[in-house]
Short mmCIF file of C-alpha atoms in Angstrom, two decimals:
data_model
loop_
_atom_site.label_atom_id
_atom_site.label_comp_id
_atom_site.label_asym_id
_atom_site.label_seq_id
_atom_site.Cartn_x
_atom_site.Cartn_y
_atom_site.Cartn_z
CA MET A 125 -32.70 -62.08 -31.35
CA HIS A 126 -33.13 -63.51 -35.13
CA PHE A 127 -36.10 -62.60 -36.95
CA HIS A 128 -37.34 -64.21 -40.36
CA LEU A 129 -40.22 -63.42 -42.73
CA PRO A 130 -41.41 -64.22 -46.50
CA VAL A 131 -38.91 -63.37 -49.01
CA ASP A 132 -41.32 -60.52 -50.68
CA HIS A 133 -41.66 -58.82 -46.82
CA ARG A 134 -39.41 -56.97 -44.92
CA LEU A 135 -39.42 -56.14 -40.94
CA ARG A 136 -40.18 -52.57 -39.27
CA ILE A 137 -39.23 -52.17 -35.86
CA GLU A 138 -40.36 -49.60 -33.87
CA ILE A 139 -38.99 -48.82 -30.06
CA GLN A 140 -42.17 -47.67 -27.41
CA SER A 141 -39.90 -47.23 -24.17
CA PHE A 142 -35.82 -47.13 -24.14
CA ASP A 143 -33.96 -46.58 -20.71
CA ILE A 144 -30.53 -48.65 -20.63
CA GLU A 145 -27.41 -47.97 -18.83
CA ARG A 146 -26.12 -44.30 -20.31
CA GLY A 147 -22.52 -44.53 -21.89
CA ASN A 148 -19.31 -42.94 -21.10
CA ASN A 149 -18.59 -39.17 -20.92
CA ARG A 150 -18.18 -38.88 -24.48
CA GLY A 151 -21.62 -40.40 -25.24
CA ASN A 152 -20.14 -43.82 -26.36
CA CYS A 153 -22.20 -46.99 -25.67
CA ILE A 154 -19.48 -49.46 -23.98
CA TYR A 155 -21.26 -50.60 -20.78
CA ASP A 156 -25.21 -51.75 -21.57
CA TYR A 157 -26.28 -51.02 -25.40
CA VAL A 158 -28.66 -52.59 -28.10
CA GLU A 159 -27.37 -53.28 -31.44
CA ILE A 160 -29.46 -53.83 -34.57
CA TYR A 161 -28.26 -55.85 -37.77
CA ASP A 162 -29.38 -55.88 -41.20
CA GLY A 163 -29.25 -59.88 -41.59
CA THR A 164 -29.18 -62.82 -39.63
CA SER A 165 -26.04 -62.53 -37.18
CA SER A 166 -23.72 -59.49 -35.75
CA GLN A 167 -21.66 -60.21 -39.12
CA ALA A 168 -24.66 -58.41 -40.93
CA PRO A 169 -24.46 -54.50 -41.74
CA LEU A 170 -25.15 -52.67 -38.70
CA PHE A 171 -28.15 -49.98 -38.52
CA GLY A 172 -26.70 -48.79 -35.06
CA ARG A 173 -25.76 -49.11 -31.43
CA TRP A 174 -27.90 -47.19 -28.83
CA CYS A 175 -27.92 -46.90 -25.12
CA GLY A 176 -29.29 -44.30 -22.19
CA GLN A 177 -32.46 -42.89 -23.16
CA SER A 178 -31.76 -42.32 -26.55
CA SER A 179 -33.92 -44.67 -28.53
CA PRO A 180 -33.32 -46.23 -31.93
CA PRO A 181 -35.30 -44.78 -34.64
CA VAL A 182 -37.94 -46.45 -36.37
CA ILE A 183 -35.66 -49.15 -38.42
CA ILE A 184 -36.98 -50.93 -41.54
CA SER A 185 -34.68 -53.90 -43.23
CA SER A 186 -33.66 -54.08 -46.45
CA ASN A 187 -34.67 -57.60 -46.72
CA SER A 188 -36.73 -60.26 -44.96
CA ARG A 189 -34.19 -60.73 -42.09
CA LEU A 190 -33.45 -58.77 -38.59
CA PHE A 191 -31.10 -59.24 -36.09
CA MET A 192 -31.43 -57.64 -32.44
CA LEU A 193 -28.56 -57.86 -30.10
CA PHE A 194 -28.63 -56.77 -26.38
CA VAL A 195 -25.72 -56.60 -24.11
CA SER A 196 -25.55 -55.45 -20.66
CA ASP A 197 -22.46 -55.58 -17.93
CA GLY A 198 -22.26 -56.32 -14.23
CA SER A 199 -22.92 -53.17 -13.27
CA VAL A 200 -25.95 -50.68 -13.21
CA GLN A 201 -29.35 -51.68 -14.20
CA GLU A 202 -32.38 -49.61 -15.78
CA SER A 203 -35.93 -50.72 -16.86
CA GLY A 204 -34.52 -51.75 -20.30
CA PHE A 205 -36.99 -51.21 -23.74
CA SER A 206 -39.78 -52.41 -25.55
CA ALA A 207 -40.46 -52.76 -29.02
CA THR A 208 -43.00 -53.89 -31.61
CA ILE A 209 -41.73 -55.46 -34.66
CA THR A 210 -44.40 -55.61 -37.87
CA MET A 211 -44.33 -56.86 -41.15
CA VAL A 212 -44.68 -54.57 -44.19
CA ASP A 213 -44.45 -54.81 -48.06
CA ASN A 214 -41.54 -54.29 -50.03
CA THR A 215 -42.82 -50.86 -51.16
CA HIS A 216 -43.38 -49.26 -47.74
CA VAL A 217 -41.91 -45.77 -47.24
CA GLU A 218 -41.67 -43.70 -43.86
CA ASP A 219 -42.90 -40.37 -43.52
CA VAL A 220 -39.66 -39.82 -41.76
CA ALA A 221 -36.31 -41.07 -43.06
CA THR A 222 -34.81 -44.11 -41.68
CA PRO A 223 -31.18 -45.32 -41.34
CA ASP A 224 -29.50 -47.50 -43.76
CA PRO A 225 -27.25 -50.32 -42.64
CA ASN A 226 -23.67 -49.21 -41.84
CA THR A 227 -24.49 -45.53 -41.52
CA CYS A 228 -24.80 -43.18 -38.15
CA TYR A 229 -28.15 -42.14 -37.68
CA LYS A 230 -29.62 -40.05 -34.94
CA ALA A 231 -33.22 -38.92 -34.84
CA LEU A 232 -34.41 -35.88 -32.29
CA ASP A 233 -37.30 -34.84 -31.35
CA GLY A 234 -37.30 -32.53 -28.66
CA GLU A 235 -38.21 -28.52 -28.31
CA THR A 236 -34.38 -28.11 -28.38
CA GLY A 237 -31.19 -30.28 -28.79
CA LEU A 238 -27.46 -31.13 -29.67
CA PHE A 239 -25.66 -33.25 -32.20
CA SER A 240 -22.47 -33.68 -32.98
CA SER A 241 -19.91 -35.42 -35.63
CA PRO A 242 -18.70 -38.87 -34.70
CA GLY A 243 -16.26 -38.73 -31.72
CA TYR A 244 -16.42 -34.88 -31.29
CA PRO A 245 -14.30 -33.19 -30.50
CA GLU A 246 -11.65 -35.66 -31.54
CA LYS A 247 -10.97 -35.79 -35.87
CA TYR A 248 -14.09 -37.74 -37.54
CA ILE A 249 -12.96 -40.96 -39.28
CA ASN A 250 -12.97 -41.11 -43.04
CA HIS A 251 -15.87 -42.89 -45.08
CA LEU A 252 -19.22 -41.44 -43.26
CA ASP A 253 -22.53 -40.90 -43.86
CA CYS A 254 -24.25 -39.65 -40.84
CA VAL A 255 -27.86 -38.74 -40.89
CA TYR A 256 -29.49 -36.66 -38.52
CA VAL A 257 -33.38 -36.05 -38.56
CA ILE A 258 -35.17 -33.40 -36.22
CA THR A 259 -38.76 -33.16 -36.29
CA THR A 260 -41.02 -31.29 -34.31
CA ASN A 261 -44.65 -30.56 -34.20
CA GLU A 262 -46.79 -29.59 -37.13
CA GLU A 263 -46.95 -26.11 -35.77
CA SER A 264 -43.52 -24.93 -35.45
CA THR A 265 -40.73 -24.59 -37.67
CA LEU A 266 -36.53 -24.87 -36.62
CA GLN A 267 -33.89 -22.68 -36.24
CA MET A 268 -30.30 -24.85 -36.25
CA ARG A 269 -26.89 -23.25 -35.47
CA PHE A 270 -22.73 -24.59 -35.74
CA LEU A 271 -21.27 -23.85 -32.00
CA SER A 272 -17.91 -25.34 -33.85
CA PHE A 273 -17.29 -26.17 -37.11
CA ASP A 274 -14.33 -27.64 -38.93
CA VAL A 275 -14.64 -29.74 -41.89
CA GLU A 276 -12.39 -30.45 -44.82
CA PRO A 277 -12.28 -27.55 -47.26
CA SER A 278 -12.89 -27.88 -50.76
CA VAL A 279 -14.10 -25.97 -53.82
CA ASN A 280 -17.96 -26.31 -53.86
CA CYS A 281 -17.50 -28.89 -51.11
CA VAL A 282 -17.03 -32.05 -52.65
CA TYR A 283 -14.68 -33.95 -50.44
CA ASP A 284 -16.07 -33.65 -46.71
CA TYR A 285 -19.33 -31.81 -46.12
CA VAL A 286 -22.49 -31.16 -44.22
CA GLU A 287 -25.64 -30.76 -45.95
CA VAL A 288 -29.04 -29.54 -44.48
CA ARG A 289 -32.37 -30.33 -46.08
CA ASP A 290 -35.55 -28.44 -45.38
CA GLY A 291 -37.83 -31.40 -44.56
CA SER A 292 -37.36 -35.01 -43.07
CA THR A 293 -36.26 -37.13 -45.70
CA THR A 294 -33.54 -37.22 -48.77
CA VAL A 295 -35.71 -35.64 -51.33
CA ALA A 296 -36.50 -32.40 -49.32
CA PRO A 297 -35.45 -29.51 -50.62
CA VAL A 298 -32.10 -28.64 -49.72
CA LEU A 299 -30.96 -25.51 -47.79
CA GLY A 300 -27.40 -25.07 -48.04
CA ARG A 301 -24.07 -27.71 -48.32
CA TYR A 302 -21.17 -26.47 -46.12
CA CYS A 303 -17.74 -27.50 -45.39
CA GLY A 304 -14.12 -25.52 -44.70
CA GLY A 305 -12.59 -22.68 -46.65
CA ALA A 306 -13.39 -19.21 -47.23
CA GLY A 307 -16.99 -18.68 -48.11
CA ASN A 308 -17.95 -22.23 -47.42
CA GLY A 309 -19.19 -22.49 -44.03
CA PRO A 310 -22.98 -22.39 -42.67
CA PRO A 311 -24.40 -19.17 -41.60
CA ASP A 312 -24.97 -18.15 -38.07
CA ILE A 313 -28.53 -19.71 -38.22
CA ILE A 314 -30.48 -21.95 -40.59
CA GLU A 315 -34.20 -21.70 -40.40
CA SER A 316 -36.45 -24.45 -41.88
CA GLU A 317 -39.99 -23.43 -43.30
CA GLY A 318 -41.80 -26.70 -41.73
CA SER A 319 -41.35 -28.68 -38.82
CA SER A 320 -38.36 -30.66 -39.56
CA LEU A 321 -34.75 -30.68 -40.59
CA TYR A 322 -32.65 -33.76 -42.43
CA ILE A 323 -28.74 -32.95 -42.24
CA LEU A 324 -26.41 -35.57 -43.87
CA PHE A 325 -22.97 -35.76 -42.84
CA HIS A 326 -20.44 -37.20 -45.42
CA THR A 327 -16.57 -37.71 -45.28
CA ASP A 328 -14.38 -39.20 -47.95
CA TYR A 329 -11.52 -41.69 -48.04
CA SER A 330 -8.71 -38.58 -46.68
CA GLU A 331 -8.10 -35.87 -44.45
CA ARG A 332 -9.59 -35.55 -40.96
CA PHE A 333 -10.62 -32.63 -38.89
CA THR A 334 -12.48 -32.46 -35.61
CA GLY A 335 -15.94 -31.84 -37.22
CA PHE A 336 -18.88 -29.99 -35.93
CA ASN A 337 -21.09 -29.71 -32.82
CA ALA A 338 -24.64 -28.00 -33.63
CA GLU A 339 -27.73 -26.89 -31.57
CA TYR A 340 -31.49 -26.68 -32.71
CA ILE A 341 -34.56 -25.14 -31.13
CA ILE A 342 -38.24 -24.70 -32.34
CA SER A 343 -38.34 -20.80 -33.38
CA SER A 344 -41.24 -19.78 -31.56
CA ILE A 345 -38.42 -19.93 -28.66
CA GLY A 346 -35.25 -19.14 -30.80
CA PHE A 347 -31.76 -18.80 -29.79
CA PRO A 348 -30.96 -16.14 -26.96
CA SER A 349 -28.68 -13.16 -29.01
CA ILE A 350 -25.25 -13.54 -28.60
CA GLY A 351 -23.63 -11.21 -25.91
CA SER A 352 -27.38 -11.10 -24.31
CA ASP A 353 -27.86 -10.79 -20.91
CA GLY A 354 -29.07 -14.79 -21.34
CA ASP A 355 -25.77 -15.62 -22.84
CA SER A 356 -23.63 -14.07 -19.80
CA ASN A 357 -21.96 -16.10 -17.36
CA SER A 358 -23.43 -15.95 -13.73
CA GLY A 359 -26.46 -13.90 -14.47
CA ILE A 360 -29.60 -13.47 -12.96
CA THR A 361 -32.77 -14.84 -15.08
CA VAL A 362 -36.39 -13.77 -13.89
CA CYS A 363 -38.38 -16.98 -14.75
CA ASP A 364 -40.96 -15.24 -17.31
CA GLY A 365 -42.11 -16.67 -20.45
CA THR A 366 -39.90 -19.24 -22.40
CA ILE A 367 -35.96 -18.67 -22.00
CA VAL A 368 -32.85 -20.57 -23.26
CA THR A 369 -29.34 -19.63 -21.83
CA THR A 370 -26.04 -21.66 -23.00
CA ALA A 371 -24.53 -19.46 -19.75
CA LYS A 372 -22.47 -21.87 -17.86
CA SER A 373 -23.65 -20.75 -14.53
CA GLY A 374 -26.32 -18.90 -13.36
CA VAL A 375 -29.26 -17.98 -11.04
CA ILE A 376 -33.15 -18.38 -11.97
CA VAL A 377 -35.73 -16.63 -9.65
CA SER A 378 -39.36 -16.79 -9.45
CA HIS A 379 -39.86 -12.98 -9.40
CA ASP A 380 -37.76 -9.60 -9.34
CA VAL A 381 -37.46 -8.72 -5.44
CA GLU A 382 -37.14 -4.98 -6.13
CA LEU A 383 -39.94 -4.71 -7.92
CA SER A 384 -42.63 -7.52 -6.41
CA ASN A 385 -42.61 -9.03 -2.90
CA SER A 386 -43.66 -12.35 -4.21
CA TYR A 387 -44.36 -14.08 -7.25
CA LEU A 388 -47.17 -13.30 -10.04
CA THR A 389 -50.52 -15.54 -10.19
CA GLN A 390 -51.33 -17.25 -13.00
CA GLN A 391 -47.82 -17.54 -14.37
CA THR A 392 -45.97 -20.01 -16.56
CA CYS A 393 -42.44 -20.13 -17.52
CA HIS A 394 -39.76 -22.19 -18.82
CA VAL A 395 -36.02 -22.22 -18.70
CA ILE A 396 -34.01 -24.41 -20.95
CA ILE A 397 -30.40 -24.55 -20.09
CA SER A 398 -28.02 -26.00 -22.71
CA GLY A 399 -24.37 -26.98 -22.75
CA ASP A 400 -22.17 -27.01 -25.72
CA ARG A 401 -20.37 -29.67 -25.42
CA PRO A 402 -21.05 -33.29 -25.88
CA ASP A 403 -19.67 -34.71 -22.28
CA GLU A 404 -21.31 -31.61 -20.31
CA LYS A 405 -23.97 -32.10 -17.92
CA VAL A 406 -26.15 -29.91 -15.75
CA TYR A 407 -26.11 -29.38 -12.12
CA ILE A 408 -29.23 -27.61 -10.51
CA ASN A 409 -29.56 -26.72 -6.91
CA VAL A 410 -32.71 -25.56 -5.29
CA VAL A 411 -31.51 -23.28 -2.37
CA GLN A 412 -34.74 -21.61 -1.98
CA ASN A 413 -38.77 -22.63 -2.71
CA ASP A 414 -41.66 -20.87 -0.97
CA LEU A 415 -44.89 -21.52 -2.77
CA SER A 416 -48.72 -21.33 -2.04
CA PRO A 417 -49.43 -24.96 -0.88
CA PRO A 418 -51.55 -26.61 -3.31
CA ASP A 419 -55.02 -28.18 -3.49
CA GLY A 420 -54.30 -31.81 -3.76
CA GLU A 421 -51.55 -33.44 -5.41
CA CYS A 422 -48.35 -31.69 -5.97
CA GLY A 423 -48.20 -30.79 -10.19
CA GLU A 424 -51.81 -31.62 -10.52
CA TYR A 425 -52.71 -28.23 -9.86
CA GLY A 426 -51.48 -24.95 -8.22
CA ASP A 427 -48.13 -23.19 -7.87
CA TYR A 428 -45.06 -26.00 -8.59
CA LEU A 429 -41.81 -26.56 -9.96
CA GLU A 430 -41.02 -28.92 -12.76
CA ILE A 431 -37.42 -30.24 -13.27
CA ASP A 432 -36.99 -32.46 -16.43
CA THR A 433 -35.08 -35.26 -14.88
CA GLU A 434 -35.83 -39.26 -15.09
CA PRO A 435 -38.63 -39.07 -14.04
CA VAL A 436 -39.98 -36.02 -13.60
CA THR A 437 -39.60 -33.93 -10.47
CA LYS A 438 -41.97 -31.82 -9.41
CA LEU A 439 -41.37 -29.12 -6.28
CA CYS A 440 -44.61 -27.83 -4.35
CA GLU A 441 -45.00 -25.58 -0.72
CA ARG A 442 -40.90 -25.82 0.47
CA ASP A 443 -39.86 -28.94 -1.26
CA ARG A 444 -36.10 -28.23 -2.00
CA GLY A 445 -33.19 -30.35 -3.49
CA HIS A 446 -30.11 -31.13 -6.13
CA PHE A 447 -30.36 -32.81 -9.19
CA THR A 448 -27.82 -33.72 -12.21
CA THR A 449 -28.78 -34.54 -15.51
CA ASP A 450 -27.67 -37.22 -17.82
CA THR A 451 -27.24 -34.98 -20.65
CA SER A 452 -25.98 -31.35 -21.51
CA GLN A 453 -29.72 -29.64 -21.27
CA ALA A 454 -32.41 -29.38 -18.48
CA SER A 455 -35.07 -28.15 -18.45
CA ILE A 456 -37.05 -26.17 -15.72
CA ARG A 457 -40.67 -25.04 -15.58
CA PHE A 458 -42.90 -22.86 -13.23
CA THR A 459 -46.71 -22.44 -13.07
CA SER A 460 -48.90 -20.65 -10.71
CA ASP A 461 -52.72 -20.84 -10.44
CA GLU A 462 -55.04 -17.91 -10.14
CA VAL A 463 -55.25 -18.10 -6.51
CA SER A 464 -53.75 -15.30 -4.19
CA ASN A 465 -50.20 -16.97 -3.12
CA GLY A 466 -50.38 -14.99 0.06
CA ASN A 467 -47.17 -13.41 -0.08
CA HIS A 468 -44.91 -16.47 -0.40
CA ASN A 469 -41.66 -15.67 -1.33
CA GLY A 470 -41.30 -17.90 -4.70
CA PHE A 471 -37.91 -19.46 -5.53
CA LYS A 472 -34.27 -19.19 -6.25
CA ILE A 473 -32.61 -21.86 -8.25
CA ILE A 474 -28.54 -21.69 -9.10
CA TYR A 475 -27.56 -23.94 -11.80
CA ALA A 476 -23.79 -24.80 -13.50
CA ILE A 477 -22.93 -26.36 -16.67
CA PHE A 478 -19.86 -29.02 -15.94
CA TYR A 479 -17.79 -31.94 -17.25
CA GLU A 480 -16.07 -34.71 -15.48
CA ASP A 481 -12.08 -35.63 -15.75
CA GLN A 482 -10.85 -37.33 -12.90
CA TYR A 483 -7.01 -36.04 -14.40
CA GLY A 484 -7.84 -32.31 -14.56
CA CYS A 485 -9.90 -29.51 -15.85
CA ASP A 486 -8.88 -26.93 -18.30
CA GLU A 487 -7.54 -23.69 -17.63
CA GLY A 488 -10.21 -21.31 -16.24
CA TYR A 489 -11.70 -24.20 -14.40
CA PHE A 490 -12.28 -25.97 -10.81
CA MET A 491 -11.83 -29.27 -9.99
CA CYS A 492 -14.42 -30.68 -7.60
CA SER A 493 -13.37 -33.46 -5.13
CA ASN A 494 -16.07 -35.87 -7.23
CA ASP A 495 -13.98 -34.93 -10.45
CA ARG A 496 -16.19 -32.36 -11.55
CA CYS A 497 -14.98 -29.38 -13.56
CA ILE A 498 -16.88 -25.93 -12.78
CA LEU A 499 -16.20 -22.59 -13.43
CA GLN A 500 -13.18 -21.08 -11.38
CA GLU A 501 -15.33 -18.16 -10.62
CA LEU A 502 -17.57 -20.60 -8.90
CA ALA A 503 -15.64 -21.43 -6.41
CA CYS A 504 -15.94 -19.74 -3.10
CA ASP A 505 -19.05 -17.76 -4.03
CA GLY A 506 -21.37 -19.27 -0.94
CA TYR A 507 -23.05 -21.50 -2.94
CA ASN A 508 -22.43 -25.53 -3.71
CA HIS A 509 -22.01 -26.01 -7.49
CA CYS A 510 -19.98 -29.28 -7.27
CA ASP A 511 -22.71 -31.40 -5.09
CA ASP A 512 -20.18 -32.06 -2.64
CA ASN A 513 -19.80 -28.88 -1.50
CA SER A 514 -15.82 -28.96 -2.01
CA ASP A 515 -15.64 -25.59 -4.05
CA GLU A 516 -17.01 -23.83 -0.85
CA LEU A 517 -14.47 -25.64 1.74
CA GLY A 518 -11.70 -24.50 3.40
CA GLY A 519 -8.96 -25.82 1.12
CA ALA A 520 -10.72 -24.56 -2.02
CA CYS A 521 -11.08 -20.97 -0.44
CA SER A 522 -7.69 -20.68 0.82
CA GLU A 523 -5.62 -21.42 -1.97
CA GLY A 524 -5.50 -17.09 -2.85
CA ILE A 525 -4.79 -16.43 1.22
CA GLY A 526 -1.77 -18.68 1.05
CA ALA A 527 -0.74 -16.44 -2.16
CA VAL A 528 -0.99 -13.12 -0.63
CA TRP A 529 1.34 -15.09 2.82
CA VAL A 530 3.89 -15.79 0.19
CA LEU A 531 4.16 -12.28 -1.20
CA ILE A 532 4.53 -11.05 2.32
CA VAL A 533 7.08 -13.32 3.14
CA LEU A 534 9.17 -12.63 0.52
CA ALA A 535 8.54 -8.67 0.80
CA ILE A 536 10.01 -9.39 4.39
CA LEU A 537 13.22 -11.14 2.96
CA ALA A 538 13.69 -8.64 0.15
CA SER A 539 13.21 -5.88 2.98
CA SER A 540 15.77 -7.24 5.25
CA CYS A 541 18.58 -8.16 2.31
CA CYS A 542 18.03 -4.05 1.41
CA PHE A 543 18.85 -3.32 5.16
CA CYS A 544 21.68 -4.74 5.29
CA CYS A 545 22.91 -3.86 1.88
CA CYS A 546 21.60 -0.59 1.77
CA PHE A 547 22.68 0.93 5.09
CA GLY A 548 23.84 4.29 3.80
CA LEU A 549 20.12 5.18 2.80
CA LEU A 550 18.68 4.49 6.41
CA VAL A 551 17.06 7.70 7.88
CA LYS A 552 17.07 8.40 11.49
CA VAL A 553 14.21 10.51 12.75
CA THR A 554 14.06 11.42 16.36
CA THR A 555 10.36 11.59 17.74
CA LYS A 556 8.49 11.42 20.83
CA SER A 557 8.43 7.96 22.42
CA PRO A 558 5.09 6.26 21.55
CA SER A 559 3.40 5.23 25.23
CA GLN A 560 2.20 2.08 23.63
CA SER A 561 5.65 1.13 22.09
CA GLY A 562 8.56 -0.45 23.71
CA ASN A 563 10.89 1.24 21.66
CA ARG A 564 12.70 3.01 24.26
CA ASN A 565 14.96 5.58 22.17
CA GLY A 566 12.07 6.21 20.10
CA THR A 567 13.11 6.17 16.61
CA ALA A 568 11.83 4.44 13.53
CA VAL A 569 13.57 3.61 10.07
CA VAL A 570 12.43 4.03 7.00
CA PHE A 571 13.22 2.53 3.75
CA ALA A 572 13.51 5.61 0.97
CA ASN A 573 13.98 3.06 -1.97
CA ILE A 574 11.50 0.12 -1.16
CA ASP A 575 8.08 -0.56 -2.59
CA PRO A 576 5.63 -0.87 0.46
CA PRO A 577 4.11 -3.84 1.73
CA PRO A 578 0.72 -4.26 0.77
CA TYR A 579 -0.98 -4.08 4.31
CA SER A 580 -0.78 -1.52 6.84
CA VAL A 581 -2.06 -2.00 10.66
CA SER A 582 -4.84 -0.65 11.68
CA ALA A 583 -7.77 -1.38 14.32
CA ASN A 584 -9.76 -2.74 11.47
CA THR A 585 -7.41 -5.00 9.78
CA PRO A 586 -9.52 -7.87 8.31
CA THR A 587 -8.93 -11.44 9.01
CA ALA A 588 -9.07 -14.63 6.86
CA THR A 589 -11.67 -16.94 7.16
CA SER A 590 -12.69 -20.17 5.32
CA SER A 591 -15.95 -18.79 4.21
CA SER A 592 -14.51 -15.29 2.67
CA ASN A 593 -14.14 -15.46 -1.03
CA TYR A 594 -11.83 -12.60 -1.00
CA GLY A 595 -10.32 -13.14 2.53
CA VAL A 596 -7.63 -10.59 3.75
CA PRO A 597 -4.65 -11.80 5.65
CA PRO A 598 -3.79 -10.13 9.19
CA ALA A 599 -0.86 -8.19 9.30
CA PRO A 600 2.17 -9.22 11.20
CA SER A 601 1.58 -8.21 14.57
CA ASN A 602 5.27 -6.59 15.08
CA ILE A 603 5.51 -4.65 11.72
CA TYR A 604 6.12 -1.36 14.12
CA SER A 605 7.02 -3.13 17.41
CA SER A 606 10.41 -3.78 19.39
CA LYS A 607 11.29 -7.15 19.50
CA GLY A 608 9.85 -9.10 22.34
CA ASN A 609 6.58 -6.67 22.41
CA ASN A 610 3.45 -7.78 20.33
CA ASN A 611 1.56 -4.35 20.69
CA HIS A 612 1.51 -2.12 17.75
CA ALA A 613 3.65 0.99 18.04
CA THR A 614 3.03 4.16 16.11
CA PRO A 615 4.01 3.88 12.31
CA PRO A 616 7.23 5.70 11.08
CA PRO A 617 6.84 9.58 11.02
CA VAL A 618 6.28 12.03 8.12
CA VAL A 619 9.38 13.26 6.65
CA GLN A 620 9.04 17.05 5.21
CA ALA A 621 10.16 17.87 1.65
CA SER A 622 9.98 20.57 -0.76
CA SER A 623 6.73 20.71 -2.62
CA THR A 624 7.81 20.04 -5.97
CA GLU A 625 8.66 16.31 -4.48
CA THR A 626 6.55 13.55 -5.58
CA PRO A 627 4.26 12.06 -2.44
CA ILE A 628 4.64 8.18 -1.87
CA THR A 629 3.31 6.41 0.78
CA ALA A 630 5.50 4.07 3.05
CA LEU A 631 4.44 0.79 4.47
CA GLY A 632 0.72 1.80 3.69
CA THR A 633 0.40 4.43 6.25
CA ASP A 634 1.06 8.54 6.03
CA VAL A 635 2.55 9.86 3.03
CA PHE A 636 5.90 11.47 2.99
CA SER A 637 7.53 13.14 -0.25
CA GLN A 638 10.67 11.72 -2.05
CA PRO A 639 12.69 13.78 -4.43
CA PRO A 640 12.60 12.82 -8.29
CA ASN A 641 16.10 11.20 -7.59
CA ASN A 642 14.38 8.80 -5.47
CA ARG A 643 16.49 9.87 -2.44
CA LEU A 644 15.70 11.21 0.71
CA PRO A 645 17.10 14.85 1.43
CA PRO A 646 19.95 14.69 4.02
CA LEU A 647 18.84 15.73 7.18
CA GLN A 648 19.80 19.31 8.70
CA LYS A 649 22.47 19.47 11.12
CA GLN A 650 21.39 20.60 14.50
CA PRO A 651 23.71 23.49 16.00
CA LYS A 652 25.28 22.70 19.39
CA PRO A 653 23.86 24.08 22.59
#
């Protein structure tokens, strides 16, 4: 699409709606996208490329011509976009900074959000001038912090740097310029005095680093404290007020069941879940929902959950479901009216922040069958965090059991070797023949210098199941029985020793004593009858 005006005017383009197939896991628009050029063709300077639901900002051409390109591939179809194009004179200036050609530019306007240097966590390229403009309503101020910061060091930050301004334009007051090197890094939190921030990321012709990953939030909500309950993994969050969590997984409940049997009336809460990588997403599973029935349509009035999907999902009464975001952030709201809820049980939501990698996951992560990577500790915990339940199936939950059995086999083999090679350490003890054993001579052998295997035989020996997180394999049935008899015999007898000796345990059964030299005392000769 080519737009042309008289020479003394410029073009202003504003996007009203924007829904195009999202990019790849790195956020790159390689499938369907919109490009806008400052000229008459795709050879002119590029304002930018956009996809997903991150619409272009207001763009004003530098001359009387503008070229817009829309590309779609042969797969996913979305609703597309709509735009308004108007004519402005050469002196027109927007209240919020607009992008210049051949610069990267991103506009953010939600209550909280993430942004990063181009290509993060890969190294950024040279000759960059990237602009990020954050705006919110006029009654709010902003907080911003860097989750990762790796920029070329220099004295006074004259090479590569990040510059933050307290406003939405290039003439707003500078809050700071930051780069690598001692004393040049950003503070823990940067706060605005107004309702907007302007961030410039500049790189020169040499040296490349991994760049930065940053997040912002409106000050009325604020960031969770580092190390607080909201920042710990797999914690339980009671929906009360506005909560921001960066934990990789967790549980969200309507009320504290130890304090109340049901949730409160006239309650409003908002939970924001935020990942720290641009390729992360959030999986939400509403495992329990028992709310008072609404009067009318769900979400218009009464008690309901609202999950920020596209379009927004509203859940009432016993509605449940599981949802996956397209970005690294999720928003969950709960509202209850003033009418008694009749002791309804409320809701319970589990969530997991994940990323996708078909070639494998980082250390400490579990790989789901659908290529999602979740925290290893979430596997076999009784909840579906993968969305395909592969973290709760037998294969995922039996790996630890298999390793235990390998150790048991190795221990048995080692014991057999020591039995053959160390026959001088065998001790023969005469006992009363147990009634349940097929061992006719009533003897048992105790190894004096071998560590005991980890399991003992008892009537309550646990068995391994596919649904158990820490299943214990059953002990072999013939540990204490003769060949050909599967009944358990009595464990080895107690060998008495002096009180100065150190007690140890053989085969996980009764305690006997072992002298400091690690050998059993010789048996006393019995006088002949």
